[in-house]
PDB file of C-alpha atoms in Angstrom:
ATOM      1  CA  MET A   1      11.804   9.036  -0.133  1.00 42.00           C
ATOM      2  CA  THR A   2      14.754   7.856   0.928  1.00 43.00           C
ATOM      3  CA  GLU A   3      15.248   3.243   2.444  1.00 54.00           C
ATOM      4  CA  ILE A   4      15.144   4.935   6.159  1.00 47.00           C
ATOM      5  CA  HIS A   5      12.571   7.189   5.879  1.00 55.00           C
ATOM      6  CA  SER A   6      10.215   4.703   4.212  1.00 87.00           C
ATOM      7  CA  LYS A   7      11.206   1.623   6.615  1.00 88.00           C
ATOM      8  CA  ALA A   8      10.987   4.471   9.656  1.00 91.00           C
ATOM      9  CA  ARG A   9       7.293   5.120   8.416  1.00 92.00           C
ATOM     10  CA  ILE A  10       6.993   1.429   8.329  1.00 94.00           C
ATOM     11  CA  ARG A  11       8.408   1.214  12.433  1.00 93.00           C
ATOM     12  CA  TRP A  12       5.652   3.570  13.236  1.00 93.00           C
ATOM     13  CA  ALA A  13       2.968   2.006  11.100  1.00 94.00           C
ATOM     14  CA  CYS A  14       3.693  -1.626  13.511  1.00 94.00           C
ATOM     15  CA  ARG A  15       3.604   0.486  16.136  1.00 92.00           C
ATOM     16  CA  ARG A  16      -0.807   0.050  16.604  1.00 90.00           C
ATOM     17  CA  GLY A  17      -3.147  -0.062  19.729  1.00 85.00           C
ATOM     18  CA  MET A  18      -3.251  -3.422  20.261  1.00 91.00           C
ATOM     19  CA  LEU A  19       0.189  -5.151  22.715  1.00 93.00           C
ATOM     20  CA  GLU A  20      -0.918  -8.654  20.318  1.00 93.00           C
ATOM     21  CA  LEU A  21      -0.245  -7.021  17.264  1.00 96.00           C
ATOM     22  CA  ASP A  22       2.726  -5.047  18.417  1.00 94.00           C
ATOM     23  CA  VAL A  23       4.266  -8.464  19.122  1.00 93.00           C
ATOM     24  CA  LEU A  24       3.801  -9.638  16.455  1.00 95.00           C
ATOM     25  CA  PHE A  25       4.739  -5.997  13.642  1.00 96.00           C
ATOM     26  CA  MET A  26       7.668  -4.987  14.961  1.00 94.00           C
ATOM     27  CA  PRO A  27      10.024  -8.454  15.338  1.00 94.00           C
ATOM     28  CA  PHE A  28       9.100  -8.892  11.931  1.00 96.00           C
ATOM     29  CA  VAL A  29       9.765  -5.656  10.521  1.00 95.00           C
ATOM     30  CA  GLU A  30      12.884  -5.287  12.375  1.00 94.00           C
ATOM     31  CA  ASP A  31      13.771  -9.398  10.990  1.00 93.00           C
ATOM     32  CA  ALA A  32      12.676 -10.257   8.206  1.00 95.00           C
ATOM     33  CA  PHE A  33      10.997  -6.993   6.290  1.00 95.00           C
ATOM     34  CA  ASP A  34      14.670  -5.935   4.600  1.00 94.00           C
ATOM     35  CA  SER A  35      13.969 -10.259   2.563  1.00 96.00           C
ATOM     36  CA  LEU A  36      10.375 -10.199   1.530  1.00 96.00           C
ATOM     37  CA  SER A  37       9.440  -8.855  -2.003  1.00 96.00           C
ATOM     38  CA  VAL A  38       9.113  -5.834  -3.625  1.00 95.00           C
ATOM     39  CA  GLU A  39       5.441  -7.354  -3.868  1.00 96.00           C
ATOM     40  CA  GLN A  40       5.217  -8.450  -0.471  1.00 97.00           C
ATOM     41  CA  GLN A  41       6.825  -5.346   0.765  1.00 95.00           C
ATOM     42  CA  ALA A  42       3.626  -3.380  -0.915  1.00 95.00           C
ATOM     43  CA  ILE A  43       1.280  -6.111   0.740  1.00 96.00           C
ATOM     44  CA  PHE A  44       2.348  -6.312   4.292  1.00 96.00           C
ATOM     45  CA  GLN A  45       2.262  -1.865   3.713  1.00 95.00           C
ATOM     46  CA  ARG A  46      -0.816  -2.620   3.230  1.00 96.00           C
ATOM     47  CA  LEU A  47      -1.973  -4.558   5.200  1.00 97.00           C
ATOM     48  CA  LEU A  48      -0.612  -2.103   8.205  1.00 96.00           C
ATOM     49  CA  THR A  49      -3.519   0.026   6.890  1.00 95.00           C
ATOM     50  CA  GLU A  50      -6.082  -2.426   7.475  1.00 96.00           C
ATOM     51  CA  GLU A  51      -8.148  -1.884  11.455  1.00 96.00           C
ATOM     52  CA  ASP A  52      -6.821  -3.442  14.083  1.00 96.00           C
ATOM     53  CA  PRO A  53      -9.581  -5.562  15.311  1.00 96.00           C
ATOM     54  CA  ASP A  54      -9.151  -6.969  11.723  1.00 97.00           C
ATOM     55  CA  LEU A  55      -5.954  -7.510  12.324  1.00 98.00           C
ATOM     56  CA  PHE A  56      -6.596  -9.636  16.393  1.00 97.00           C
ATOM     57  CA  ALA A  57      -9.507 -11.671  14.283  1.00 98.00           C
ATOM     58  CA  TRP A  58      -6.998 -12.776  11.354  1.00 98.00           C
ATOM     59  CA  PHE A  59      -4.137 -12.739  13.290  1.00 97.00           C
ATOM     60  CA  MET A  60      -5.868 -14.989  16.107  1.00 96.00           C
ATOM     61  CA  GLY A  61      -8.253 -17.003  13.666  1.00 95.00           C
ATOM     62  CA  HIS A  62     -11.590 -15.705  14.299  1.00 97.00           C
ATOM     63  CA  LYS A  63     -11.914 -14.952  11.302  1.00 97.00           C
ATOM     64  CA  GLU A  64     -10.015 -14.499   8.007  1.00 95.00           C
ATOM     65  CA  CYS A  65      -9.133 -12.063   5.894  1.00 97.00           C
ATOM     66  CA  LYS A  66     -11.431 -12.744   2.595  1.00 96.00           C
ATOM     67  CA  ASP A  67      -8.013 -11.018   0.617  1.00 98.00           C
ATOM     68  CA  GLU A  68      -5.797 -13.550  -0.439  1.00 98.00           C
ATOM     69  CA  GLN A  69      -2.320 -11.353  -0.513  1.00 98.00           C
ATOM     70  CA  LEU A  70      -3.498 -10.178   3.309  1.00 98.00           C
ATOM     71  CA  ASN A  71      -4.101 -13.423   3.552  1.00 98.00           C
ATOM     72  CA  SER A  72      -1.166 -14.768   2.926  1.00 98.00           C
ATOM     73  CA  MET A  73       0.643 -12.286   4.138  1.00 98.00           C
ATOM     74  CA  VAL A  74      -0.764 -13.302   7.298  1.00 98.00           C
ATOM     75  CA  GLN A  75      -0.168 -16.735   7.164  1.00 97.00           C
ATOM     76  CA  LEU A  76       3.419 -15.361   6.758  1.00 97.00           C
ATOM     77  CA  ILE A  77       4.019 -13.720  10.186  1.00 97.00           C
ATOM     78  CA  LEU A  78       1.857 -16.545  12.062  1.00 96.00           C
ATOM     79  CA  ASP A  79       4.255 -18.762  10.128  1.00 94.00           C
ATOM     80  CA  ARG A  80       7.371 -16.926  11.410  1.00 90.00           C
ATOM     81  CA  VAL A  81       6.486 -16.239  14.626  1.00 83.00           C
ATOM     82  CA  ARG A  82       5.325 -20.590  14.857  1.00 78.00           C
ATOM     83  CA  VAL A  83       9.446 -20.714  14.016  1.00 61.00           C
TER      84      VAL A  83
END
């Protein structure tokens, strides 16, 4: 699979059932994904496999993600939004 197809799949996976998540993921993948390390890119892709209600709770601060890697990615995305 070429990088272009992979990026297209990631963009598609960023389209969620909740506008609040779309607003976080779409700009992040466009502006920051390419600058992530290979490991961070894999963690981001794993984050996209999680269920929308869990993602929403993590990003809105209603509950903390117990997976350290996913939690660090959530924080990275939130930090970029706050800038």
